[in-house]
Structure formats: C-alpha cells, structure tokens
Amino acid sequence: MKRLGWLPVILIVVSVLVSPVIPAGLAQQFPSRPIEFVVPFAAGGGSDLLARAIARMLQEEKLLPVPIVVVNKPGGSGAVGYTYLASKRGDPHHIATVSSSFWTTPLVGQSPVSYRDFTALYGLAFDTFLLVTRTESTFRRMSDVVAVAKQRPGLVSVSGSAIASDDAVVTYMLEREAGIKLNYISFGGSGPALVAALGGHVILTWSNPGEVLPQLEARKARALAVASAKRLAGLPDVPTFKELGYNVDFAQFRGVVMPPNVQADAVRILADAVGRLCRSRRWQNDYVEKNMITGVCMRPDEFGRAVAAQHELYRKVFAGLGVIK
Amino acid sequence: METLQHLLGGFQIALLPVNLLFAFAGVVIGQLIGVLPGIGPPAGVAILLPATFKLNPTSAMIMFAGIYYGAMYGGTITSVLINIPGEAASVMTTLDGHQMARQGRAGPALGIAAFGSFIAGTIATVILMFFAPWLAGVALSFGPPEYAALMVLAFALVIGLTAASPARGLASLAAGLFLAVVGVDVMTGLPRFTFGQLPLLDGMDFVPVAMGIFGIGEVLVSLEDESAGDAGAARLRLADLFPNRQDWALSRVPILRGSLLGFLIGALPGAGATTASMVSYAAERRFSRHPERFGHGAIEGVAGPESANNAAAVGALVPLLTLGIPGSATTAVMLGGLLIFGLRPGPLLYQQHPDYEGGLIASMYIGNAMLVVLNTVFIPVFVAAVRVQKAVLAALIVTFSIVGVYSLENSMFSVWLMLLFGGIGFFMKKLQYPPAPLVLALVLGQTLEMAVRQSLKMSHGDLGIFISRPLSAALLTVALAMVVLPALPALRRRVAGGRKVPEIPAPQR
C-alpha cells in the first residue's frame, strides 16, 4: 500500500478537482478513485488469497492507475458480500471474487441476489477435485470402490464440507455415472473432511489438488482419480474419471464480477488490465502453479456465458440431490 | 539429538534482531487484540497478513505465533478486571478471576495468569518439539464419536461447577445449546431459526453474545447495585500486586495439570483452547480440597484454565505443522499466510524446511518470556484501571463494546444482538443463572451437534458407535462418573436416612 508513491494520489486529487468542470458525457475517466475488491468470505480462505494476489500484482505491475483495496465482507455463505456488491449498481469502482457460493447460496434460497444481478468481468481459474483415501486403506483403485459400493450400497463413506457444496456435487455426479450409492457426510470444511479420511473415520474424501498435495507427497494419502478432463501435470499417475469410464468432469470456478448496470467502457478497461495480468509469467508462477489449479483467461462475454452455464449445472445437480425443488 | 540441533539452529534464527523485533511486535499486538473486545486472534492475524508480504516467512510466522498467544494473555486482563472475556477461551477465567478483582486481588489474579501461561507455554513448547509427530497420530484417531464424547464430557463437567444450583446451570447450558443451532444446518443445508436475517445464516456469533451477557449485563447490574464494581478501589500495597507464597503453593499443581490437559486437548483439531480451559477448571475444582471456594475467588480457578488455554494455543500448532491441517480458526489464517509465501505445511514440512520450524519453536520460548515480563511490568497499570470511577468505567466499557462489536462485521446487527443479550445477561444475573454454561454451549454446541450427526451417519443410525469405540466409551464413562459421583454422598445419605425411618412419606405422584 505504501509502495504506490505519489502518482495515484495526484491522479485522485486531479480527477476530483477536474471532474466538476468536465461535461457529463466525458466524465468517464475510469478508474477515477481506488477500486474496492470485495471478498465475501473471511480472510485467509481461497477467495481471499485470489483477491489479494490479483490486487498485489495489478499494483506492482502497474496495470491500473489506482490502488485496489481488498475488503472482507463475510457472512451468510457469501450472501452478505454479494448483496453489498449488487447495491453498488452502476458504480464500476467495486469488484468481487466469484467462487462456488456465488451460485450455490442463491440456489438454495439464502441470498436475495443471484448471478443475474452482476456484470461478468473475468474468469481466471478452475480448481478440480481428487478422490482421495488414506494410504492404509484397502481401496487401492477406483474399481475397488465401485465393486464394494455396488455390492453394499451406502456402505462406502465419503466426507465433504457441506450438503450444498462442490463436494456434494461431484459425489452426486460419480454416483450417477457409476450407478452406485455412497454415504456422504458433511464436516463443515475441507480441512476437517480431509482429517476424517486420514484418520480412517471415513473411507474417501474429495480434495482440491493444492490442498492434498503435501499428504500425497508424504504418502499419507492416495488419490484414486481426478475429476478433470485431462490428467494433472503435477500428478501424472492419477487417472481421470473419464479414462476409467465415468463421465465426471467438474471443477470449482473462480473469477471476478462487477455490480449490475456498469458502463461497457469501464468493463473493458478493467478486463484489459486483468487480462494482461492473467497472461503474465508471474501470474502463472505465483498463483496458478503454486495453487495447482488450471488457469484460464476468459474475457467478459465468454465468462458471462460460463457463469450462466455453471448456474445451470448446479441447478440440475441440486434438483437431483433434493436440495432444491 | 537431532531435535536439539534443530532447536539450537532455531534459536540462532529466532535471536536475530529482526526476528526478535517481530516476536515483540506480535506479542504486543496480540495482547492489544486480546484486550480490545471484538477483534479476536483470527481477525488480528488476517488484518496483518498483507503487511507481512515483504517479510520472509519465518519472521511472519514468528509474528503470527506471537499474536496468537499474546491474545491468550490479553483476553485474561478484561476477564479479570471488567468481567468481559476477550475471547471464548477466557470465559472460565471470569468465574474466579473477576471475583478476585472484586476482593482487591486483581494483581495476584493477573500475575498468576501471566506466570501460569508462561510456564504452560514453555512446557507445551517442549512437548511440541519432542512429541508432535506422535501426537499427530493421536489427533487423527479422534473421529466424530470421540469428539461427541469429549463435548459431552466437557458439558458434564461444567454444569455442576458454575452454579450453586446445578438445575440453573443445566438451564443455562440448554439455552446455549439452542442458540448454537441457529444458522444454516451443515448436514441438510437448511436455515434454522434465522427469521430471514442474513447475518444469522452463519450462526449466532460468540462475541456479541458474550460481550452482551458478560459486559453489558455486568454494567447494568453494577449501575443498580451501589456497592458492586467498587471493590477494586480498596487500598493497594505493592506486595498485594503479585501472587504471594500461599498463592503459589495453591497454583503450582493446577498450572502443571492445566499445561498437560491444555496441550493435549489443543492438539485435537476443532476442540481447542475453550474446551481445554473448561476441562482444566473442572479438574481443579474436582481435585481441590476446598471446592466451595471456587466461584468466590479461588486462585486455582484462574491458574489452571489460564495455563490450559495457553498450552492449547501451542497444541493447536501440532495439526498445522505435522499434518498441514489447521486446528483452529487462527491457525487456519496462518495456513493461508504460509501458502502466500509458497510454504506448504504438511507431513514433509519438517524435512523440507527444518530452519523454519526450529525458528518458530525457539521464538515461542522467547515470545513467552517477553509476555511474562510485559505483563508483570504492567500489572500495576491494569489494576489502576479498575480504580477508575465506576460511572466512567461503565461508560467506557459500553463504548468499547459497541465499537468493538460493530467492527466485527461492520454491521449494526451485531450491535443490536449484543444489546439484546445485555438485557438477557442482566436478568440472568438477577435470577442467579450462571452465564458461563450458556456462552460455552454456544461455542461448543455446534461441534457437539455435528459430531453426533456425523457419527450416526457413519454407523447408519446405530447409537452403539459411541460405546463400541474404546476412546469414546472411555470419555463417556468419565462423563457419567462426573455426573454421578458428586451425587453419591447425597444419595447414600438418603438411603441411610431411609433405613432409619422406613416409612418414607408417600411420594407425590
């Protein structure tokens, strides 16, 4: 925050002084003041890390002339933060991170705003899921799981964070594809879910690659399959579900959205800046590779279609799960 | 031997002037965070996270660890002086600590808490160094049934302990358990008792409830009662500011017990410092030859839980450092910090970055030493704070509480919630319902509910899972004993009395 120097200050002062003089039609010297980056979750989580990485790199690479201030507005599984962003209608100086709760919380009826209330800005990353068991487990490969689960439906337990979460979605997909029934148990977070599997209290768990990598390296856990289209570069020995004959392709989707009704020019300016960041070497090294995610660079129109498609995907699965009608 | 070498190397790192500076900054900030109502250690670490990006990871982690146990010390100060627990782990300290303050013994209460925390922190750090990998295995053997049994044990311990009347304790606990179900049910995804309020979806927050019941409630009572809250103004001699020989004699064993209990419970992911302080307080009262002194300013009731919560703060690093999995909200934020630096804590962290772990452990010794000095030096200042005129102090407490609670989520909702619970706290006090069981049940009720329901899902609905697993069976047996044993003398008397007078009056059915 201190390393900005005087330039932004001068810019702000000048723009404030000049703005009354400029006719309304020309007053789109966007961005004219610091941009507030809303994180609808607590500090330290995945969304927070993403927002802080973006804010830091945009500033250090001087891709935007104004500071970006990360603000955590946790509560209501994202509902509090997203409701706040939606209230900034027409003001492009506010952006927010997108993660699964952006779709799931409104779908289960716990948020007054949904994906339709926002302007898509940029899609950045897919974080897929590994099906993991502990090393001592007798389930050595996916076929072991399916064989037992077919014989005794509901016997094989799998831990996840919550019922309306990505873990539940990918469990449901696997159950449908393999024609099996698993015993899904919520643990309130991905950390506790992983501990339950490492301790052998449940047989399987779902983990993001970055989360479980240290356990795999230390041979405390074994990955049975990955829910991505291709094998992961960092884990070349783990087969995809598709190779094994189950069409399970799913990932948590991360990106950035803006308030509703913002001007197209402002969207373009921000998208250009984030796009340049997304294609930089530094982003690849410091964010994508470090977190073992699949990086993408989706422009606003493409991201907008992806947001709608993701909503449709969650809606179908939740309807199947009986979480929504 | 290898461990000692790492530790020596660690001290070389931790004693670098820059790291000493960060340890000092950490403990001072942590202490402030503990004192200020509202901001807890997780928020403190989260806020400072961006400020550390330019540091090396070891310095940053040293500072975060300092914040963490600095806050454990700081939370004590408000508990003792103004009866507001700075965080959940200090709730037990209000019971006897504040009573001591009202008897003019705030100094010894703070002193024993500081020294106890120091000793506990040191013992816990030694255990962490030598037994962390083994303990990680123990922590993993704790599954949902064991957590459920542990929570039942903690509640069984706390009911009888806080009130003259166990029935009132039970009522308070039940109210707390009810408050704990508010919010989205993780197992079904449905909101419960939220009445359409968005902030309630995440559940009833501990801080506004505790600050309302303890802080605002206390202020209301003291306004009504002319004598209350003025006792701290009794004449003070320097000798009265620190624990005397008798205090030490009483506190020695509780500190040791608290250290061990605290570390073990703290090492379980999700159980944490709050459970540790509850179990320690209960144990001290159970082992005491004069249990009737508890609740009226027994120094053991401060020494035990305060040692336990500090040891638990160290214990919580076991799952983080050995498994790479955070054991508490604060260590979760620390984990996020490590990731930013490109360090991935996990089973291999120790092999990959021995300097980092050695430096962290060594800095814990140093941080603890700093805290004990800091706290003893400032005891006279803290004690003087209670001598501020009651009217002024009450206004200050209310102001700080409102600002603190507002800053939690920048919402007025939390403020209204706190004021509501202030009113509830006032009536609880008037009707002699102990507030501690309510607040503790609110904090731990969610863990209990989750653990019970997870267990039942694991067993496909069979209740036998709680007694067929040895560890949970043992914990439940202890819990049962804790409820039955104190009732035995009374039962025996009734039976013996029954023999003498065979004609028992017909029971009123």
Coordinates of N, CA and C in Angstrom, one line a residue, chain B residues 1-15 122 125-130 350 354-366:
Chain B
M1 N 18.6 -36.1 19.7 CA 19.8 -35.2 19.4 C 19.5 -34.3 18.3
E2 N 18.9 -34.9 17.2 CA 18.7 -34.1 16.0 C 17.7 -33.0 16.4
T3 N 16.7 -33.3 17.2 CA 15.7 -32.3 17.6 C 16.4 -31.1 18.3
L4 N 17.4 -31.4 19.1 CA 18.1 -30.4 19.9 C 18.9 -29.5 18.9
Q5 N 19.5 -30.2 17.9 CA 20.3 -29.4 16.9 C 19.4 -28.4 16.2
H6 N 18.2 -29.0 15.8 CA 17.3 -28.1 15.1 C 16.9 -26.9 16.0
L7 N 16.8 -27.2 17.3 CA 16.3 -26.2 18.2 C 17.4 -25.1 18.3
L8 N 18.7 -25.6 18.5 CA 19.8 -24.7 18.6 C 19.9 -23.8 17.3
G9 N 19.7 -24.4 16.2 CA 19.7 -23.7 14.9 C 18.5 -22.7 15.0
G10 N 17.4 -23.1 15.6 CA 16.2 -22.3 15.7 C 16.5 -21.1 16.5
F11 N 17.2 -21.3 17.6 CA 17.5 -20.1 18.5 C 18.3 -19.1 17.7
Q12 N 19.3 -19.6 17.0 CA 20.1 -18.7 16.2 C 19.2 -17.8 15.3
I13 N 18.2 -18.5 14.7 CA 17.3 -17.7 13.8 C 16.5 -16.8 14.6
A14 N 15.9 -17.3 15.7 CA 14.9 -16.5 16.4 C 15.6 -15.3 17.2
L15 N 16.9 -15.5 17.5 CA 17.5 -14.4 18.2 C 18.1 -13.3 17.3
T122 N 5.8 -22.8 28.0 CA 7.2 -23.4 27.9 C 7.0 -24.9 27.9
T125 N 5.6 -26.0 24.6 CA 6.6 -25.9 23.5 C 7.6 -27.1 23.6
V126 N 8.0 -27.5 24.8 CA 8.9 -28.7 24.9 C 8.2 -29.9 24.4
I127 N 6.9 -30.1 24.8 CA 6.2 -31.3 24.3 C 6.0 -31.2 22.8
L128 N 5.7 -30.0 22.3 CA 5.5 -29.9 20.8 C 6.8 -30.3 20.1
M129 N 7.9 -29.9 20.6 CA 9.2 -30.2 20.0 C 9.5 -31.7 19.9
F130 N 9.2 -32.4 21.0 CA 9.6 -33.8 21.1 C 8.5 -34.8 20.6
Y350 N 8.7 -30.5 7.9 CA 9.9 -30.6 8.8 C 11.2 -31.0 8.0
P354 N 13.5 -27.4 7.8 CA 13.8 -27.5 9.3 C 14.1 -26.2 9.9
D355 N 14.7 -25.3 9.2 CA 15.1 -24.0 9.8 C 13.8 -23.2 10.2
Y356 N 12.8 -23.4 9.4 CA 11.6 -22.6 9.6 C 10.9 -23.1 10.9
E357 N 10.8 -24.4 11.1 CA 10.1 -25.0 12.2 C 11.0 -24.7 13.5
G358 N 12.3 -24.9 13.4 CA 13.1 -24.7 14.6 C 13.0 -23.2 15.0
G359 N 13.0 -22.3 14.0 CA 12.9 -20.9 14.3 C 11.6 -20.6 15.0
L360 N 10.6 -21.2 14.5 CA 9.2 -20.9 15.1 C 9.2 -21.4 16.5
I361 N 9.7 -22.6 16.8 CA 9.6 -23.2 18.1 C 10.5 -22.4 19.1
A362 N 11.7 -22.0 18.6 CA 12.6 -21.2 19.5 C 11.9 -19.9 19.8
S363 N 11.3 -19.3 18.8 CA 10.7 -18.0 19.0 C 9.5 -18.0 20.0
M364 N 8.9 -19.2 20.2 CA 7.9 -19.4 21.2 C 8.4 -19.2 22.6
Y365 N 9.6 -19.8 22.8 CA 10.2 -19.6 24.1 C 10.4 -18.1 24.4
I366 N 11.0 -17.5 23.4 CA 11.3 -16.1 23.5 C 10.1 -15.2 23.7

